[in-house]
Tab-separated table of N, CA and C in Angstrom:
chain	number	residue	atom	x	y	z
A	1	UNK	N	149.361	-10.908	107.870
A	1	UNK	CA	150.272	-11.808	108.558
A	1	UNK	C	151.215	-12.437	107.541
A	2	UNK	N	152.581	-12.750	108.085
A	2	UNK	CA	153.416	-13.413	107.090
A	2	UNK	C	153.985	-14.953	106.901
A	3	UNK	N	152.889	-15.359	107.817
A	3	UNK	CA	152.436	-16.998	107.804
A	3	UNK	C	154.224	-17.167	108.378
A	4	UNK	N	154.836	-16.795	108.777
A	4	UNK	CA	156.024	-17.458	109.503
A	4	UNK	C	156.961	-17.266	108.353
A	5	UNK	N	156.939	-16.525	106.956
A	5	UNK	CA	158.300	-16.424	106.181
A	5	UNK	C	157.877	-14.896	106.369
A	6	UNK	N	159.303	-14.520	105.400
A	6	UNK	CA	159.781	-13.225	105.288
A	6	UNK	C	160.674	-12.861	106.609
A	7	UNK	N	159.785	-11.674	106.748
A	7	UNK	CA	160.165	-11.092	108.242
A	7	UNK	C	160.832	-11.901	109.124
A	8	UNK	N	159.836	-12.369	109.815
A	8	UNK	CA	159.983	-13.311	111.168
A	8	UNK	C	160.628	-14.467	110.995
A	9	UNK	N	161.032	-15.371	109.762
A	9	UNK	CA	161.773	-15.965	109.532
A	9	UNK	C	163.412	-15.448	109.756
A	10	UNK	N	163.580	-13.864	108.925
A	10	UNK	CA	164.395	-13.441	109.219
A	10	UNK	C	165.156	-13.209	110.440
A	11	UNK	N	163.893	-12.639	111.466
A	11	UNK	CA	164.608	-11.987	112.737
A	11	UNK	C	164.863	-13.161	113.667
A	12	UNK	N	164.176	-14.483	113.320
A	12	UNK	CA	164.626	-15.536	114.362
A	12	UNK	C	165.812	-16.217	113.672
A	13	UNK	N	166.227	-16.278	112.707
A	13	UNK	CA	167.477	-16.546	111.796
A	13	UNK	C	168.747	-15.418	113.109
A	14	UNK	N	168.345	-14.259	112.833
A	14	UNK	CA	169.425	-13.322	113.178
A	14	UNK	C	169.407	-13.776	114.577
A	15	UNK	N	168.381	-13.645	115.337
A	15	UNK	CA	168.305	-14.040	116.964
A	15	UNK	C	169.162	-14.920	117.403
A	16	UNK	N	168.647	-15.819	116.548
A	16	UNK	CA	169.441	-17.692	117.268
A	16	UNK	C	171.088	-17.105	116.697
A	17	UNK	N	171.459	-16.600	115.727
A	17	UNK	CA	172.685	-16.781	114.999
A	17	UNK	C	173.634	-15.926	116.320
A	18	UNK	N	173.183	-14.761	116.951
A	18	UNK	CA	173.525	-13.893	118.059
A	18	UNK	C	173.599	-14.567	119.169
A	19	UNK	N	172.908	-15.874	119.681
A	19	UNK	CA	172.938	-16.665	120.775
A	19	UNK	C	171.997	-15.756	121.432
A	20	UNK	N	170.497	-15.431	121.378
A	20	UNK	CA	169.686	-13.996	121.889
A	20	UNK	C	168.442	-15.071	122.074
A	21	UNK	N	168.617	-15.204	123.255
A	21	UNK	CA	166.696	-15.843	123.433
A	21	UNK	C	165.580	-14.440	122.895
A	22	UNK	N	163.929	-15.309	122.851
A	22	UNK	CA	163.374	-14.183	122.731
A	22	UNK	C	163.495	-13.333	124.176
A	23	UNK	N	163.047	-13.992	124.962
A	23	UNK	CA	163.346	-13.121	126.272
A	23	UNK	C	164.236	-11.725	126.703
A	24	UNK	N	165.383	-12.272	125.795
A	24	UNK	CA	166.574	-11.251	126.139
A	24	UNK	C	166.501	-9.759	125.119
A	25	UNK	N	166.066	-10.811	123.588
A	25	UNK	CA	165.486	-9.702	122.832
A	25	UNK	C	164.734	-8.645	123.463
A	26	UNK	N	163.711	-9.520	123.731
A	26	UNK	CA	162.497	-8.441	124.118
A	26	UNK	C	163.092	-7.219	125.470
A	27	UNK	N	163.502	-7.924	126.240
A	27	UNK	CA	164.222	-6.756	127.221
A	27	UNK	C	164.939	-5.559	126.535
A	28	UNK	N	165.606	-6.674	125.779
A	28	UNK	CA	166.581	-5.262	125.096
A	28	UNK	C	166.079	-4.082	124.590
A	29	UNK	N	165.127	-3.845	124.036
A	29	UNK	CA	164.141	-3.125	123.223
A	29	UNK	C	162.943	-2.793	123.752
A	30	UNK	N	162.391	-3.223	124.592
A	30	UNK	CA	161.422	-2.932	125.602
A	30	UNK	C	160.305	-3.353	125.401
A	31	UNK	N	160.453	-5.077	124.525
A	31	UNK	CA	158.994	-5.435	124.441
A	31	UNK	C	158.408	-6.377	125.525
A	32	UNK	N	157.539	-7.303	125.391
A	32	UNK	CA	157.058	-8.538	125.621
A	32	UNK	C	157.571	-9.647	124.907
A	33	UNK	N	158.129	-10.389	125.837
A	33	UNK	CA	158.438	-11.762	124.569
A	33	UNK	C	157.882	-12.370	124.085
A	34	UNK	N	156.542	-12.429	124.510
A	34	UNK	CA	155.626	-12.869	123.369
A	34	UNK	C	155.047	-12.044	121.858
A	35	UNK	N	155.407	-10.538	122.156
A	35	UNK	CA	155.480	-10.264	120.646
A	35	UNK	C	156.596	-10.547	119.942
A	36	UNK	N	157.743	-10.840	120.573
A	36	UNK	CA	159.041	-11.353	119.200
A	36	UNK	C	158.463	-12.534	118.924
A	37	UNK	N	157.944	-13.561	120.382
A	37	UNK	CA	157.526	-14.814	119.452
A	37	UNK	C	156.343	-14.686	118.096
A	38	UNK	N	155.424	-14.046	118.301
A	38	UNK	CA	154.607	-13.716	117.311
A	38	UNK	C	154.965	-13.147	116.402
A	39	UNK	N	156.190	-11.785	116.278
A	39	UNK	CA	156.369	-11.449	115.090
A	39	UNK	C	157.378	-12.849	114.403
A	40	UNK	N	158.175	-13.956	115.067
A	40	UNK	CA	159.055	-14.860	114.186
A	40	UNK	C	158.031	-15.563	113.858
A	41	UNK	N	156.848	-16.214	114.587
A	41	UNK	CA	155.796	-17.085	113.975
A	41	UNK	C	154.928	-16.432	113.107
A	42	UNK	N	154.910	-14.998	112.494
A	42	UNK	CA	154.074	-14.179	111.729
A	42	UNK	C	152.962	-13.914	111.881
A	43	UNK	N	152.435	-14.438	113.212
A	43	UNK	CA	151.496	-13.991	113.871
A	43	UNK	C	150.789	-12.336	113.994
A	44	UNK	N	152.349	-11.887	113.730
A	44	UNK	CA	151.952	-9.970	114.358
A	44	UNK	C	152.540	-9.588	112.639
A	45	UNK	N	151.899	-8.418	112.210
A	45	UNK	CA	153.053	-7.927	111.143
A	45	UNK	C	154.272	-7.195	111.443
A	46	UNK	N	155.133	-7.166	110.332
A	46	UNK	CA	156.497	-6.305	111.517
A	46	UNK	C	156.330	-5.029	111.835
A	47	UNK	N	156.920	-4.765	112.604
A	47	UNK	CA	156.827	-3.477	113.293
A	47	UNK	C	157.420	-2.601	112.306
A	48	UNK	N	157.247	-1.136	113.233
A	48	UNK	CA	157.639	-0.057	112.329
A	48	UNK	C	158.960	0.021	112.339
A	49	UNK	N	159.770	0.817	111.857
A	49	UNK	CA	161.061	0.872	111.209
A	49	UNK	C	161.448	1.467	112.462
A	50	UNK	N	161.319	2.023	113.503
A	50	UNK	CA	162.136	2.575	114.896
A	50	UNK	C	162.556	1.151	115.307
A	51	UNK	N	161.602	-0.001	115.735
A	51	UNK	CA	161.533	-0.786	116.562
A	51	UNK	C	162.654	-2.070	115.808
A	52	UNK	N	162.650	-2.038	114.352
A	52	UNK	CA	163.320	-2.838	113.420
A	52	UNK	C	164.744	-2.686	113.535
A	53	UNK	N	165.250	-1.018	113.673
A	53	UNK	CA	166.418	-0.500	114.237
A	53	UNK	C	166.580	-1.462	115.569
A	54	UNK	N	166.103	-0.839	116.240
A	54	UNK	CA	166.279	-1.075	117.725
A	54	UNK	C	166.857	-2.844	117.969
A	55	UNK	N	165.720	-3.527	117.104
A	55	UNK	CA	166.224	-4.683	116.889
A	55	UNK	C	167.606	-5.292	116.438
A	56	UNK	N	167.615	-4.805	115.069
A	56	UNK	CA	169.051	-4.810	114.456
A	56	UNK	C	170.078	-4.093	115.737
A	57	UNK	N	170.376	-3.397	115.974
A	57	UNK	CA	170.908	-3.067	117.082
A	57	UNK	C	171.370	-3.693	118.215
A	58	UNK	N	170.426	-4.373	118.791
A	58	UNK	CA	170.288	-5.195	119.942
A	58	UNK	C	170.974	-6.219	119.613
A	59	UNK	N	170.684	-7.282	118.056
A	59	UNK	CA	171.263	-8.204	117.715
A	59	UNK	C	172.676	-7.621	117.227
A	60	UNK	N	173.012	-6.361	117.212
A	60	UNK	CA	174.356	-6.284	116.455
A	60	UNK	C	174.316	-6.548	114.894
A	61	UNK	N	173.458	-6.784	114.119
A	61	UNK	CA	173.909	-6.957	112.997
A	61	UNK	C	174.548	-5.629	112.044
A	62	UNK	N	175.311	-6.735	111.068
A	62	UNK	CA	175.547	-5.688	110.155
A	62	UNK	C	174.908	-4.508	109.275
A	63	UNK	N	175.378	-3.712	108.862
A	63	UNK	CA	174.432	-2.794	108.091
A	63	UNK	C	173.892	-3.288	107.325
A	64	UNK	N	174.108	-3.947	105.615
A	64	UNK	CA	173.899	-4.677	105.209
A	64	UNK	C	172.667	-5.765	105.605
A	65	UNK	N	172.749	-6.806	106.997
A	65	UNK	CA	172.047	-7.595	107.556
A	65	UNK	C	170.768	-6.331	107.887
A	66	UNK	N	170.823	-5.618	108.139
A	66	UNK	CA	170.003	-4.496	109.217
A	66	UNK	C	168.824	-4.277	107.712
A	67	UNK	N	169.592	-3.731	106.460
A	67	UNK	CA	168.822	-3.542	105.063
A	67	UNK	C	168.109	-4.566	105.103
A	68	UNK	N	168.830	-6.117	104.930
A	68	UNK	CA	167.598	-7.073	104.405
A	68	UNK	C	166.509	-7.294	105.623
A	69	UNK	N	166.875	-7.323	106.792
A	69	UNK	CA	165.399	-7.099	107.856
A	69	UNK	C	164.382	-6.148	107.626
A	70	UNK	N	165.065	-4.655	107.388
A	70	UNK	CA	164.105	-3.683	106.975
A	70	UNK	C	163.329	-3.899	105.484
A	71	UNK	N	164.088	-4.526	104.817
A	71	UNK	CA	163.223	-4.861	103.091
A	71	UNK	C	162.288	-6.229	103.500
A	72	UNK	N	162.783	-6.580	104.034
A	72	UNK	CA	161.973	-7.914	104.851
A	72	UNK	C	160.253	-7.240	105.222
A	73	UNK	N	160.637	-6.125	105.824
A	73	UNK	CA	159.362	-5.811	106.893
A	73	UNK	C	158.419	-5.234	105.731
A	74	UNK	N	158.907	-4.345	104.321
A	74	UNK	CA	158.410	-3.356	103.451
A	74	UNK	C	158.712	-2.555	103.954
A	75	UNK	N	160.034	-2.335	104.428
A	75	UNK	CA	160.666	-0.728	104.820
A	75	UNK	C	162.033	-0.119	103.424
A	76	UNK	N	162.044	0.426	103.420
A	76	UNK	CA	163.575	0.975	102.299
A	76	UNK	C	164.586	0.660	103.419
A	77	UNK	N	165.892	0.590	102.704
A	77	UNK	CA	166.736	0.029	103.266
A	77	UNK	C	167.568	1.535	103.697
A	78	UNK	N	168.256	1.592	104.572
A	78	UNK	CA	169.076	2.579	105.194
A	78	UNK	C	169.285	4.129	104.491
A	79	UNK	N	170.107	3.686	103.224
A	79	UNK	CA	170.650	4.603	102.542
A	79	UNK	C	169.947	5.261	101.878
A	80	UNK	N	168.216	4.081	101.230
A	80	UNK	CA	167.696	5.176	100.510
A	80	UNK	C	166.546	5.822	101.676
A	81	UNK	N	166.681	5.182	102.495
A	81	UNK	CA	165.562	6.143	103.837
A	81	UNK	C	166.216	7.454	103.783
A	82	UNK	N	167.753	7.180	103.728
A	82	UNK	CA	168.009	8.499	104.049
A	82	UNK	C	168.020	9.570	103.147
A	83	UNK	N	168.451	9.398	102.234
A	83	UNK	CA	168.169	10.076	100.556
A	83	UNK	C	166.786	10.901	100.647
A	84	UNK	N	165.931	9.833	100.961
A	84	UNK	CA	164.238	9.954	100.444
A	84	UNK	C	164.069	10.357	99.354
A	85	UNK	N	162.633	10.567	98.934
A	85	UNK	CA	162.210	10.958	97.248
A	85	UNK	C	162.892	12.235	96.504
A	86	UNK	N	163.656	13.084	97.398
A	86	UNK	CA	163.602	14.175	96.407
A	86	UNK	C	164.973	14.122	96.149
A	87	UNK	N	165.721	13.144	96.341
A	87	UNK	CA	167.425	13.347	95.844
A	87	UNK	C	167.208	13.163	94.227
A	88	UNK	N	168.040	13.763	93.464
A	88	UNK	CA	167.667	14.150	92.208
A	88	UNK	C	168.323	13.192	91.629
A	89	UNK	N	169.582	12.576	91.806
A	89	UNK	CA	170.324	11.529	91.692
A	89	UNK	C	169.676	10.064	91.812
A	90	UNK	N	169.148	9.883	93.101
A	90	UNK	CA	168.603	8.699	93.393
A	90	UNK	C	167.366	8.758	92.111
A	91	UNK	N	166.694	9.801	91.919
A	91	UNK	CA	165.263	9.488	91.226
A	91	UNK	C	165.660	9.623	89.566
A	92	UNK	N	167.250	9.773	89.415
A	92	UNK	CA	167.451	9.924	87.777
A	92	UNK	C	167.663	8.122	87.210
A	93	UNK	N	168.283	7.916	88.838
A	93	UNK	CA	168.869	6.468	88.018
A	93	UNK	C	167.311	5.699	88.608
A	94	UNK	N	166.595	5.826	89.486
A	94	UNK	CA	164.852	5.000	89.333
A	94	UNK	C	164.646	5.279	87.951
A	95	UNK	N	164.493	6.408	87.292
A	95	UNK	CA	163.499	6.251	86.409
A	95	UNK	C	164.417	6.086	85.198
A	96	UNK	N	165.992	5.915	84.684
A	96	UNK	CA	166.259	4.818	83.907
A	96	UNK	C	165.955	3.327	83.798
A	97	UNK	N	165.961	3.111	85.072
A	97	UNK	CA	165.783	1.639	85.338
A	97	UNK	C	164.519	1.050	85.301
A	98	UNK	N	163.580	1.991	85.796
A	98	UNK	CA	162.448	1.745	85.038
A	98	UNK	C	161.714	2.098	84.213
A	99	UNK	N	162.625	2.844	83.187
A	99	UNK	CA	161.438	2.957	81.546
A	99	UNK	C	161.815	1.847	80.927
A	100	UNK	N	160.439	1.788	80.267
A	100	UNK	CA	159.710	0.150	80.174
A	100	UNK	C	160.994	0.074	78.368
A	101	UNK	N	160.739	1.317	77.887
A	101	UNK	CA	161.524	1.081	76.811
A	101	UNK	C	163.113	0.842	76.679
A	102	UNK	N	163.759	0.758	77.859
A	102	UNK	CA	164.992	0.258	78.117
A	102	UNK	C	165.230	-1.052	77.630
A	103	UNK	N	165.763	-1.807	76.821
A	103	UNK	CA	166.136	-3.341	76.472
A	103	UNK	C	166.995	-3.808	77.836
A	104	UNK	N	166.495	-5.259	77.943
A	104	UNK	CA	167.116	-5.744	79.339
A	104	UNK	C	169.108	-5.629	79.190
A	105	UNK	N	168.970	-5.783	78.076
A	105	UNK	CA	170.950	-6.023	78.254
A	105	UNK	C	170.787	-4.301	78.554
A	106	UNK	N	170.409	-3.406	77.794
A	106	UNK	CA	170.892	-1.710	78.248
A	106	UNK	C	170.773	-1.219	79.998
A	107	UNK	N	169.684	-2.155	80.157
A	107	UNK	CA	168.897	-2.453	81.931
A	107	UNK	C	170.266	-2.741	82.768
A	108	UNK	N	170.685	-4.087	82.250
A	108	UNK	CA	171.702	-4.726	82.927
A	108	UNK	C	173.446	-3.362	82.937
A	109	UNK	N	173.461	-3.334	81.827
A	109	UNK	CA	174.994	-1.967	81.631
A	109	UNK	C	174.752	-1.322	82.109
A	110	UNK	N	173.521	-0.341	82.097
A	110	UNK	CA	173.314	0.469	83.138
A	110	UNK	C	173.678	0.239	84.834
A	111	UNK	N	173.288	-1.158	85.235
A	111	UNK	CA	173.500	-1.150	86.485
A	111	UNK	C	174.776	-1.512	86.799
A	112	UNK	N	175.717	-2.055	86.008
A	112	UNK	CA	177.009	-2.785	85.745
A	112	UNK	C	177.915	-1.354	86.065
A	113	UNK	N	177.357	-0.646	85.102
A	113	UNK	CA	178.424	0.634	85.090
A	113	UNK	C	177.978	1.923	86.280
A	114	UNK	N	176.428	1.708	87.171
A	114	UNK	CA	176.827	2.869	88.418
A	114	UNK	C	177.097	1.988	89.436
A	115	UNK	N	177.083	0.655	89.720
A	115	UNK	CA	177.961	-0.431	90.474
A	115	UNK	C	179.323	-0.582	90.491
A	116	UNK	N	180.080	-0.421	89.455
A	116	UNK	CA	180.977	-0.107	89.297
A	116	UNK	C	181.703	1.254	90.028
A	117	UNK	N	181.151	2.113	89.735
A	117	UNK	CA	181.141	3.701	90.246
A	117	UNK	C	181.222	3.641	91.380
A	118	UNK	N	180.004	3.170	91.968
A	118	UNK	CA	180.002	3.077	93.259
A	118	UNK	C	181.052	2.356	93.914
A	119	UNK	N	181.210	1.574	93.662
A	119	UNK	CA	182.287	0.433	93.993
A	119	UNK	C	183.837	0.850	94.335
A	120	UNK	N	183.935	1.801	92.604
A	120	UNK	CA	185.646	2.738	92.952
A	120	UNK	C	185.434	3.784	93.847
A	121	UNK	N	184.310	4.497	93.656
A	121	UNK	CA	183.885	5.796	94.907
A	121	UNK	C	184.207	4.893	96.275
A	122	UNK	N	183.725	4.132	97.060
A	122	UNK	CA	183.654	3.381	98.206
A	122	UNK	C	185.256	2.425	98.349
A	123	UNK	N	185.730	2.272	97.372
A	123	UNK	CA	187.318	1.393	96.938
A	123	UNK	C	188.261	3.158	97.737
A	124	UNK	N	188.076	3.808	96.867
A	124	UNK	CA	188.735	5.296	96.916
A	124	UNK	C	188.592	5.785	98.493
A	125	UNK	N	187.577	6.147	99.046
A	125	UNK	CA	187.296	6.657	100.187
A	125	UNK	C	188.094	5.850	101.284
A	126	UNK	N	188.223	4.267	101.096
A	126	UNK	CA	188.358	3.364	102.373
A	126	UNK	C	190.210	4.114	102.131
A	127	UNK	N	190.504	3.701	100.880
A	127	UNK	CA	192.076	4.051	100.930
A	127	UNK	C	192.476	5.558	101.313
A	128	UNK	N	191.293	6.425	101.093
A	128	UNK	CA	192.017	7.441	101.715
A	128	UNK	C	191.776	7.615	103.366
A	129	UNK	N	190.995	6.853	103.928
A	129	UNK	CA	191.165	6.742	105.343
A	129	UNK	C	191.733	6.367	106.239
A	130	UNK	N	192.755	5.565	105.086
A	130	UNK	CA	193.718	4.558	105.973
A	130	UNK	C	194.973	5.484	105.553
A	131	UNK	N	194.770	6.314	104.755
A	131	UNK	CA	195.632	7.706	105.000
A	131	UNK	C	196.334	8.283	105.458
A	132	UNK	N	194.583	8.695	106.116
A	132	UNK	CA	194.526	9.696	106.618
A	132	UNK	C	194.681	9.665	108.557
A	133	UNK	N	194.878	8.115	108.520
A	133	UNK	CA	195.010	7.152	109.878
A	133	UNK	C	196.000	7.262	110.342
């Protein structure tokens, strides 16, 4: 149980912020409203990652918002669900980041400079869509 933080702190944060009783939640998604009340009071643990969707969904949140609910629950967040373990990319930059013999400033450049990357890759793409519009 998550004694009322994490999770369920989260999803009643997102609920109320949507104007979403539990009631309406629960319809939306096809529960009981007494399990949303139990999963915001941490009563229940969170559900599995279908039902976490479904949620995020219902409330509309952002993608972004949708990640920290799912890291909330102990789920991976979107992008690397979708990846999974065997992208060769995703598992080159894990295991820079975590050999222990990395010095924290080399830790930190490292992430500075594929943040960066990422950043002009995702900068680049938006401008060529508005293009291509």
């Amino acid at each position: 149980m998550d004694g009322g933080t994490g999770f369920g702190v989260m999803l009643r944060a997102f609920r109320q912020h949507a104007g979403r009783s539990q009631s309406a939640l629960a319809r939306h998604v096809g529960v009981d409203a007494s399990y949303i009340n139990r999963l915001e009071s941490g009563e229940r643990e969170p559900p599995r990652r279908a039902l976490i969707e479904a949620l995020a969904a219902a409330l509309e949140l952002r993608p972004e918002d949708r990640d920290r609910l799912l890291v909330a629950a102990g789920q991976l967040p979107g992008a690397l669900a979708r990846l999974g373990p065997r992208d060769a990319t995703l598992r080159a930059v894990a295991e820079v980041l975590s050999d222990d013999a990395l010095l924290e400033d080399e830790r930190r450049e490292f992430r500075r400079v594929v943040e960066a990357i990422a950043a002009r890759w995702r900068q680049g793409r938006r401008h060529d869509e508005r293009g291509a519009a």
